[in-house]
PDB file of C-alpha atoms in Angstrom:
ATOM      1  CA  UNK D   1     -78.685 -53.168  -4.134  1.00 83.00           C
ATOM      2  CA  UNK D   2     -75.202 -54.308  -3.090  1.00 91.00           C
ATOM      3  CA  UNK D   3     -73.204 -56.764  -5.195  1.00 95.00           C
ATOM      4  CA  UNK D   4     -72.257 -58.758  -2.103  1.00 97.00           C
ATOM      5  CA  UNK D   5     -75.145 -59.953   0.075  1.00 97.00           C
ATOM      6  CA  UNK D   6     -75.064 -59.724   3.857  1.00 98.00           C
ATOM      7  CA  UNK D   7     -77.912 -60.149   6.350  1.00 97.00           C
ATOM      8  CA  UNK D   8     -78.991 -56.673   7.521  1.00 97.00           C
ATOM      9  CA  UNK D   9     -78.892 -57.693  11.165  1.00 97.00           C
ATOM     10  CA  UNK D  10     -77.539 -60.272  13.573  1.00 98.00           C
ATOM     11  CA  UNK D  11     -77.661 -60.636  17.327  1.00 97.00           C
ATOM     12  CA  UNK D  12     -76.366 -62.665  20.218  1.00 96.00           C
ATOM     13  CA  UNK D  13     -75.923 -62.643  23.961  1.00 97.00           C
ATOM     14  CA  UNK D  14     -72.609 -62.086  25.743  1.00 97.00           C
ATOM     15  CA  UNK D  15     -70.359 -65.115  25.457  1.00 97.00           C
ATOM     16  CA  UNK D  16     -72.179 -66.538  22.440  1.00 97.00           C
ATOM     17  CA  UNK D  17     -70.733 -67.208  19.000  1.00 98.00           C
ATOM     18  CA  UNK D  18     -72.272 -65.437  16.035  1.00 98.00           C
ATOM     19  CA  UNK D  19     -71.595 -65.755  12.334  1.00 98.00           C
ATOM     20  CA  UNK D  20     -72.151 -63.188   9.594  1.00 98.00           C
ATOM     21  CA  UNK D  21     -72.298 -64.323   5.986  1.00 98.00           C
ATOM     22  CA  UNK D  22     -71.250 -62.553   2.801  1.00 98.00           C
ATOM     23  CA  UNK D  23     -72.439 -64.038  -0.468  1.00 98.00           C
ATOM     24  CA  UNK D  24     -71.060 -63.128  -3.869  1.00 97.00           C
ATOM     25  CA  UNK D  25     -70.256 -64.664  -7.226  1.00 97.00           C
ATOM     26  CA  UNK D  26     -67.426 -66.175  -9.243  1.00 97.00           C
ATOM     27  CA  UNK D  27     -66.229 -62.735 -10.366  1.00 97.00           C
ATOM     28  CA  UNK D  28     -65.670 -61.422  -6.845  1.00 97.00           C
ATOM     29  CA  UNK D  29     -65.494 -63.719  -3.804  1.00 97.00           C
ATOM     30  CA  UNK D  30     -65.102 -66.781  -5.995  1.00 97.00           C
ATOM     31  CA  UNK D  31     -61.802 -65.531  -7.403  1.00 96.00           C
ATOM     32  CA  UNK D  32     -60.518 -62.900  -4.979  1.00 96.00           C
ATOM     33  CA  UNK D  33     -59.796 -62.384  -1.305  1.00 95.00           C
ATOM     34  CA  UNK D  34     -62.298 -60.845   1.077  1.00 97.00           C
ATOM     35  CA  UNK D  35     -61.755 -58.136   3.655  1.00 97.00           C
ATOM     36  CA  UNK D  36     -64.003 -57.445   6.633  1.00 98.00           C
ATOM     37  CA  UNK D  37     -64.358 -54.081   8.340  1.00 97.00           C
ATOM     38  CA  UNK D  38     -65.811 -53.185  11.718  1.00 97.00           C
ATOM     39  CA  UNK D  39     -67.594 -49.853  12.081  1.00 97.00           C
ATOM     40  CA  UNK D  40     -68.358 -48.865  15.655  1.00 97.00           C
ATOM     41  CA  UNK D  41     -71.232 -46.379  16.138  1.00 93.00           C
ATOM     42  CA  UNK D  42     -70.339 -42.911  14.860  1.00 92.00           C
ATOM     43  CA  UNK D  43     -66.849 -43.872  13.735  1.00 96.00           C
ATOM     44  CA  UNK D  44     -64.960 -44.735  10.549  1.00 96.00           C
ATOM     45  CA  UNK D  45     -64.585 -48.357   9.450  1.00 96.00           C
ATOM     46  CA  UNK D  46     -61.554 -50.280  10.647  1.00 95.00           C
ATOM     47  CA  UNK D  47     -59.895 -53.314   9.080  1.00 96.00           C
ATOM     48  CA  UNK D  48     -60.919 -56.473  10.947  1.00 97.00           C
ATOM     49  CA  UNK D  49     -59.990 -59.373   8.640  1.00 97.00           C
ATOM     50  CA  UNK D  50     -57.845 -59.341   5.474  1.00 96.00           C
ATOM     51  CA  UNK D  51     -57.101 -61.981   2.847  1.00 95.00           C
ATOM     52  CA  UNK D  52     -60.314 -63.748   3.877  1.00 96.00           C
ATOM     53  CA  UNK D  53     -58.950 -65.255   7.111  1.00 97.00           C
ATOM     54  CA  UNK D  54     -56.091 -63.131   8.464  1.00 96.00           C
ATOM     55  CA  UNK D  55     -56.252 -60.866  11.491  1.00 96.00           C
ATOM     56  CA  UNK D  56     -54.257 -57.620  11.669  1.00 94.00           C
ATOM     57  CA  UNK D  57     -52.210 -57.184  14.801  1.00 93.00           C
ATOM     58  CA  UNK D  58     -54.342 -55.900  17.641  1.00 93.00           C
ATOM     59  CA  UNK D  59     -57.527 -57.667  16.540  1.00 96.00           C
ATOM     60  CA  UNK D  60     -58.563 -60.242  19.165  1.00 96.00           C
ATOM     61  CA  UNK D  61     -58.533 -63.881  18.109  1.00 95.00           C
ATOM     62  CA  UNK D  62     -62.251 -64.000  18.959  1.00 97.00           C
ATOM     63  CA  UNK D  63     -62.677 -62.721  15.405  1.00 98.00           C
ATOM     64  CA  UNK D  64     -62.106 -65.145  12.541  1.00 98.00           C
ATOM     65  CA  UNK D  65     -62.829 -65.218   8.829  1.00 97.00           C
ATOM     66  CA  UNK D  66     -63.289 -67.951   6.279  1.00 97.00           C
ATOM     67  CA  UNK D  67     -64.127 -68.335   2.615  1.00 97.00           C
ATOM     68  CA  UNK D  68     -65.602 -71.170   0.612  1.00 96.00           C
ATOM     69  CA  UNK D  69     -66.516 -70.925  -3.047  1.00 96.00           C
ATOM     70  CA  UNK D  70     -68.471 -67.713  -3.600  1.00 97.00           C
ATOM     71  CA  UNK D  71     -69.239 -67.057   0.068  1.00 98.00           C
ATOM     72  CA  UNK D  72     -67.319 -65.738   3.037  1.00 98.00           C
ATOM     73  CA  UNK D  73     -68.076 -65.674   6.733  1.00 98.00           C
ATOM     74  CA  UNK D  74     -67.068 -63.695   9.779  1.00 98.00           C
ATOM     75  CA  UNK D  75     -67.310 -65.456  13.123  1.00 98.00           C
ATOM     76  CA  UNK D  76     -67.185 -63.767  16.508  1.00 98.00           C
ATOM     77  CA  UNK D  77     -66.825 -66.001  19.526  1.00 97.00           C
ATOM     78  CA  UNK D  78     -67.150 -64.999  23.172  1.00 97.00           C
ATOM     79  CA  UNK D  79     -69.375 -62.089  22.152  1.00 97.00           C
ATOM     80  CA  UNK D  80     -68.831 -58.886  24.126  1.00 97.00           C
ATOM     81  CA  UNK D  81     -70.895 -55.710  24.402  1.00 96.00           C
ATOM     82  CA  UNK D  82     -68.154 -53.716  22.673  1.00 96.00           C
ATOM     83  CA  UNK D  83     -68.602 -55.889  19.562  1.00 97.00           C
ATOM     84  CA  UNK D  84     -71.881 -54.110  18.866  1.00 97.00           C
ATOM     85  CA  UNK D  85     -71.174 -52.491  15.501  1.00 97.00           C
ATOM     86  CA  UNK D  86     -71.769 -52.684  11.767  1.00 98.00           C
ATOM     87  CA  UNK D  87     -69.696 -55.256   9.880  1.00 98.00           C
ATOM     88  CA  UNK D  88     -68.952 -54.896   6.166  1.00 98.00           C
ATOM     89  CA  UNK D  89     -67.399 -57.341   3.685  1.00 98.00           C
ATOM     90  CA  UNK D  90     -65.598 -56.269   0.502  1.00 97.00           C
ATOM     91  CA  UNK D  91     -63.846 -57.845  -2.472  1.00 97.00           C
ATOM     92  CA  UNK D  92     -62.497 -56.958  -5.895  1.00 95.00           C
ATOM     93  CA  UNK D  93     -64.867 -57.786  -8.740  1.00 95.00           C
ATOM     94  CA  UNK D  94     -63.002 -58.683 -11.918  1.00 94.00           C
ATOM     95  CA  UNK D  95     -66.043 -58.338 -14.156  1.00 94.00           C
ATOM     96  CA  UNK D  96     -67.056 -54.905 -12.886  1.00 91.00           C
ATOM     97  CA  UNK D  97     -63.438 -53.788 -12.457  1.00 90.00           C
ATOM     98  CA  UNK D  98     -64.488 -52.369  -9.136  1.00 91.00           C
ATOM     99  CA  UNK D  99     -64.335 -52.897  -5.398  1.00 94.00           C
ATOM    100  CA  UNK D 100     -67.686 -54.230  -4.214  1.00 96.00           C
ATOM    101  CA  UNK D 101     -69.111 -54.136  -0.704  1.00 97.00           C
ATOM    102  CA  UNK D 102     -71.866 -55.959   1.091  1.00 97.00           C
ATOM    103  CA  UNK D 103     -74.720 -53.883   2.478  1.00 97.00           C
ATOM    104  CA  UNK D 104     -73.388 -54.221   6.004  1.00 97.00           C
ATOM    105  CA  UNK D 105     -74.676 -56.177   8.997  1.00 98.00           C
ATOM    106  CA  UNK D 106     -75.675 -54.514  12.233  1.00 98.00           C
ATOM    107  CA  UNK D 107     -74.671 -56.718  15.156  1.00 98.00           C
ATOM    108  CA  UNK D 108     -76.629 -56.251  18.372  1.00 97.00           C
ATOM    109  CA  UNK D 109     -75.418 -57.703  21.658  1.00 96.00           C
ATOM    110  CA  UNK D 110     -78.534 -58.460  23.674  1.00 92.00           C
TER     111      UNK D 110
ATOM    112  CA  UNK I   1     -48.753 -40.971  13.993  1.00 95.00           C
ATOM    113  CA  UNK I   2     -49.942 -42.937  10.991  1.00 95.00           C
ATOM    114  CA  UNK I   3     -53.153 -41.300   9.815  1.00 97.00           C
ATOM    115  CA  UNK I   4     -55.330 -39.979   7.026  1.00 97.00           C
ATOM    116  CA  UNK I   5     -57.278 -36.761   7.532  1.00 98.00           C
ATOM    117  CA  UNK I   6     -60.002 -35.683   5.117  1.00 98.00           C
ATOM    118  CA  UNK I   7     -61.220 -32.131   4.580  1.00 98.00           C
ATOM    119  CA  UNK I   8     -63.282 -30.106   2.134  1.00 97.00           C
ATOM    120  CA  UNK I   9     -66.754 -31.435   2.805  1.00 97.00           C
ATOM    121  CA  UNK I  10     -69.772 -29.195   3.215  1.00 97.00           C
ATOM    122  CA  UNK I  11     -73.139 -28.121   1.840  1.00 98.00           C
ATOM    123  CA  UNK I  12     -73.397 -27.618  -1.915  1.00 98.00           C
ATOM    124  CA  UNK I  13     -76.321 -27.031  -4.274  1.00 98.00           C
ATOM    125  CA  UNK I  14     -77.267 -29.627  -6.903  1.00 98.00           C
ATOM    126  CA  UNK I  15     -75.084 -29.123  -9.964  1.00 98.00           C
ATOM    127  CA  UNK I  16     -72.317 -27.589  -7.893  1.00 98.00           C
ATOM    128  CA  UNK I  17     -68.722 -28.656  -7.312  1.00 98.00           C
ATOM    129  CA  UNK I  18     -66.577 -29.574  -4.351  1.00 98.00           C
ATOM    130  CA  UNK I  19     -62.973 -30.703  -3.924  1.00 98.00           C
ATOM    131  CA  UNK I  20     -62.118 -33.114  -1.153  1.00 98.00           C
ATOM    132  CA  UNK I  21     -58.602 -33.486   0.210  1.00 98.00           C
ATOM    133  CA  UNK I  22     -56.969 -36.212   2.251  1.00 98.00           C
ATOM    134  CA  UNK I  23     -53.693 -35.555   4.042  1.00 98.00           C
ATOM    135  CA  UNK I  24     -51.511 -38.568   4.799  1.00 98.00           C
ATOM    136  CA  UNK I  25     -48.927 -38.606   7.558  1.00 97.00           C
ATOM    137  CA  UNK I  26     -46.695 -41.059   9.370  1.00 96.00           C
ATOM    138  CA  UNK I  27     -46.019 -43.294   6.366  1.00 96.00           C
ATOM    139  CA  UNK I  28     -44.739 -43.177   2.791  1.00 96.00           C
ATOM    140  CA  UNK I  29     -47.907 -42.229   0.960  1.00 96.00           C
ATOM    141  CA  UNK I  30     -46.428 -42.878  -2.492  1.00 96.00           C
ATOM    142  CA  UNK I  31     -46.089 -46.593  -1.716  1.00 96.00           C
ATOM    143  CA  UNK I  32     -49.819 -47.268  -1.621  1.00 95.00           C
ATOM    144  CA  UNK I  33     -52.905 -47.384  -3.777  1.00 95.00           C
ATOM    145  CA  UNK I  34     -55.442 -44.895  -2.426  1.00 97.00           C
ATOM    146  CA  UNK I  35     -59.226 -44.851  -2.641  1.00 97.00           C
ATOM    147  CA  UNK I  36     -62.321 -42.852  -1.849  1.00 98.00           C
ATOM    148  CA  UNK I  37     -65.264 -44.685  -0.287  1.00 98.00           C
ATOM    149  CA  UNK I  38     -68.578 -43.075   0.625  1.00 98.00           C
ATOM    150  CA  UNK I  39     -71.430 -43.899   2.962  1.00 97.00           C
ATOM    151  CA  UNK I  40     -74.852 -42.334   2.453  1.00 97.00           C
ATOM    152  CA  UNK I  41     -76.841 -41.647   5.635  1.00 95.00           C
ATOM    153  CA  UNK I  42     -77.971 -44.936   7.166  1.00 93.00           C
ATOM    154  CA  UNK I  43     -76.548 -46.939   4.268  1.00 94.00           C
ATOM    155  CA  UNK I  44     -73.622 -49.245   3.579  1.00 95.00           C
ATOM    156  CA  UNK I  45     -70.213 -48.465   2.155  1.00 96.00           C
ATOM    157  CA  UNK I  46     -69.715 -47.710  -1.544  1.00 96.00           C
ATOM    158  CA  UNK I  47     -66.351 -47.630  -3.297  1.00 96.00           C
ATOM    159  CA  UNK I  48     -66.068 -44.450  -5.385  1.00 97.00           C
ATOM    160  CA  UNK I  49     -62.610 -44.335  -6.972  1.00 97.00           C
ATOM    161  CA  UNK I  50     -59.079 -45.746  -6.764  1.00 95.00           C
ATOM    162  CA  UNK I  51     -55.690 -44.435  -7.878  1.00 96.00           C
ATOM    163  CA  UNK I  52     -52.398 -46.278  -8.276  1.00 96.00           C
ATOM    164  CA  UNK I  53     -49.250 -45.278  -6.409  1.00 96.00           C
ATOM    165  CA  UNK I  54     -47.872 -43.112  -9.252  1.00 96.00           C
ATOM    166  CA  UNK I  55     -51.284 -41.901 -10.476  1.00 96.00           C
ATOM    167  CA  UNK I  56     -50.952 -43.803 -13.758  1.00 96.00           C
ATOM    168  CA  UNK I  57     -54.066 -45.896 -13.207  1.00 95.00           C
ATOM    169  CA  UNK I  58     -57.490 -44.748 -12.027  1.00 96.00           C
ATOM    170  CA  UNK I  59     -60.812 -46.521 -11.608  1.00 94.00           C
ATOM    171  CA  UNK I  60     -64.294 -45.180 -10.866  1.00 95.00           C
ATOM    172  CA  UNK I  61     -67.693 -46.561  -9.967  1.00 94.00           C
ATOM    173  CA  UNK I  62     -70.049 -46.099 -12.918  1.00 93.00           C
ATOM    174  CA  UNK I  63     -72.299 -43.599 -11.104  1.00 95.00           C
ATOM    175  CA  UNK I  64     -69.507 -40.995 -10.850  1.00 97.00           C
ATOM    176  CA  UNK I  65     -67.669 -41.503 -14.160  1.00 97.00           C
ATOM    177  CA  UNK I  66     -67.358 -38.228 -16.040  1.00 97.00           C
ATOM    178  CA  UNK I  67     -68.259 -36.206 -12.932  1.00 98.00           C
ATOM    179  CA  UNK I  68     -65.598 -37.087 -10.334  1.00 98.00           C
ATOM    180  CA  UNK I  69     -61.817 -37.067 -10.744  1.00 98.00           C
ATOM    181  CA  UNK I  70     -59.390 -38.699  -8.339  1.00 98.00           C
ATOM    182  CA  UNK I  71     -55.824 -37.396  -8.183  1.00 98.00           C
ATOM    183  CA  UNK I  72     -52.840 -37.360  -5.849  1.00 98.00           C
ATOM    184  CA  UNK I  73     -49.761 -35.279  -5.084  1.00 98.00           C
ATOM    185  CA  UNK I  74     -47.164 -37.606  -3.607  1.00 98.00           C
ATOM    186  CA  UNK I  75     -44.789 -34.712  -2.916  1.00 97.00           C
ATOM    187  CA  UNK I  76     -47.437 -33.275  -0.591  1.00 97.00           C
ATOM    188  CA  UNK I  77     -48.693 -36.644   0.686  1.00 98.00           C
ATOM    189  CA  UNK I  78     -52.174 -35.761  -0.450  1.00 98.00           C
ATOM    190  CA  UNK I  79     -55.137 -37.388  -2.169  1.00 98.00           C
ATOM    191  CA  UNK I  80     -57.930 -35.434  -3.847  1.00 98.00           C
ATOM    192  CA  UNK I  81     -61.427 -35.958  -5.199  1.00 98.00           C
ATOM    193  CA  UNK I  82     -62.800 -33.294  -7.525  1.00 98.00           C
ATOM    194  CA  UNK I  83     -66.580 -33.635  -7.615  1.00 98.00           C
ATOM    195  CA  UNK I  84     -68.569 -31.822 -10.302  1.00 98.00           C
ATOM    196  CA  UNK I  85     -72.252 -31.846 -11.306  1.00 98.00           C
ATOM    197  CA  UNK I  86     -73.168 -32.997  -7.821  1.00 98.00           C
ATOM    198  CA  UNK I  87     -76.522 -34.671  -7.234  1.00 98.00           C
ATOM    199  CA  UNK I  88     -78.632 -35.276  -4.136  1.00 98.00           C
ATOM    200  CA  UNK I  89     -77.653 -38.949  -4.266  1.00 97.00           C
ATOM    201  CA  UNK I  90     -73.987 -37.977  -3.799  1.00 98.00           C
ATOM    202  CA  UNK I  91     -74.808 -36.914  -0.227  1.00 98.00           C
ATOM    203  CA  UNK I  92     -72.626 -39.050   2.017  1.00 98.00           C
ATOM    204  CA  UNK I  93     -69.670 -39.213   4.345  1.00 98.00           C
ATOM    205  CA  UNK I  94     -66.595 -39.569   2.134  1.00 98.00           C
ATOM    206  CA  UNK I  95     -63.659 -41.579   3.482  1.00 98.00           C
ATOM    207  CA  UNK I  96     -60.188 -41.816   2.037  1.00 97.00           C
ATOM    208  CA  UNK I  97     -58.305 -45.037   2.609  1.00 97.00           C
ATOM    209  CA  UNK I  98     -55.064 -46.693   1.602  1.00 96.00           C
ATOM    210  CA  UNK I  99     -54.754 -50.274   0.366  1.00 89.00           C
ATOM    211  CA  UNK I 100     -58.453 -50.958   0.833  1.00 88.00           C
ATOM    212  CA  UNK I 101     -58.206 -54.692   0.106  1.00 88.00           C
ATOM    213  CA  UNK I 102     -54.823 -55.362   1.697  1.00 85.00           C
ATOM    214  CA  UNK I 103     -53.386 -55.992   5.121  1.00 83.00           C
ATOM    215  CA  UNK I 104     -52.129 -52.410   5.252  1.00 85.00           C
ATOM    216  CA  UNK I 105     -55.633 -50.949   4.949  1.00 90.00           C
ATOM    217  CA  UNK I 106     -56.038 -47.632   6.792  1.00 94.00           C
ATOM    218  CA  UNK I 107     -59.106 -45.353   6.844  1.00 97.00           C
ATOM    219  CA  UNK I 108     -59.508 -41.647   7.491  1.00 97.00           C
ATOM    220  CA  UNK I 109     -62.220 -40.274   9.776  1.00 97.00           C
ATOM    221  CA  UNK I 110     -64.419 -39.034   6.907  1.00 97.00           C
ATOM    222  CA  UNK I 111     -65.859 -35.736   5.712  1.00 98.00           C
ATOM    223  CA  UNK I 112     -69.559 -35.057   5.148  1.00 98.00           C
ATOM    224  CA  UNK I 113     -70.826 -33.867   1.781  1.00 98.00           C
ATOM    225  CA  UNK I 114     -74.426 -32.664   1.620  1.00 98.00           C
ATOM    226  CA  UNK I 115     -76.006 -31.868  -1.743  1.00 98.00           C
ATOM    227  CA  UNK I 116     -79.201 -29.932  -1.252  1.00 96.00           C
ATOM    228  CA  UNK I 117     -80.982 -26.835  -2.448  1.00 95.00           C
TER     229      UNK I 117
END
């Protein structure tokens, strides 16, 4: 059971906008930044969003992040087939003194 | 090229030991926190351990405390994970990463550890 809660799956058609949620508590998302990672099939994770809403250079602006209270969200607009991947959220948890992850969301492009 | 390359994974019997290594190149390794993260087959990511730039501070997930030890050799740009008393539930791909929760986050390609009799 992961400390952060993500839906196990999400889907959309090409061109659509999809949103993936990440729910936590006051000790993690509520008081710390959130990172999002993209894991393409058979590969290592890659940083997608940092500090809750910032994109590293090279990440398309179709990807955006936001945070409100104890929840965070990843939005992907103009969905493309190459976006099919697992998406993971993570944050520092001050009560556990640990990095905590969500269980990951598998995004399928229909 | 800026990269992290893990090695040392393999098949080990329950109760056995294994030492993972992570070689950093293309950047000043000593400037960054480093971590180990694992992913069991078909499962999500799990943070295992973190170590501060100078090795003075270390943190572990509860399930590995007393069994795993994280260390680093900045002179050799290397990160290590000594794993003892291995259990079946430790079976996973182990990734090293720098600055996991920062903008400078970088992941290695992973090394597979299988604990089985």
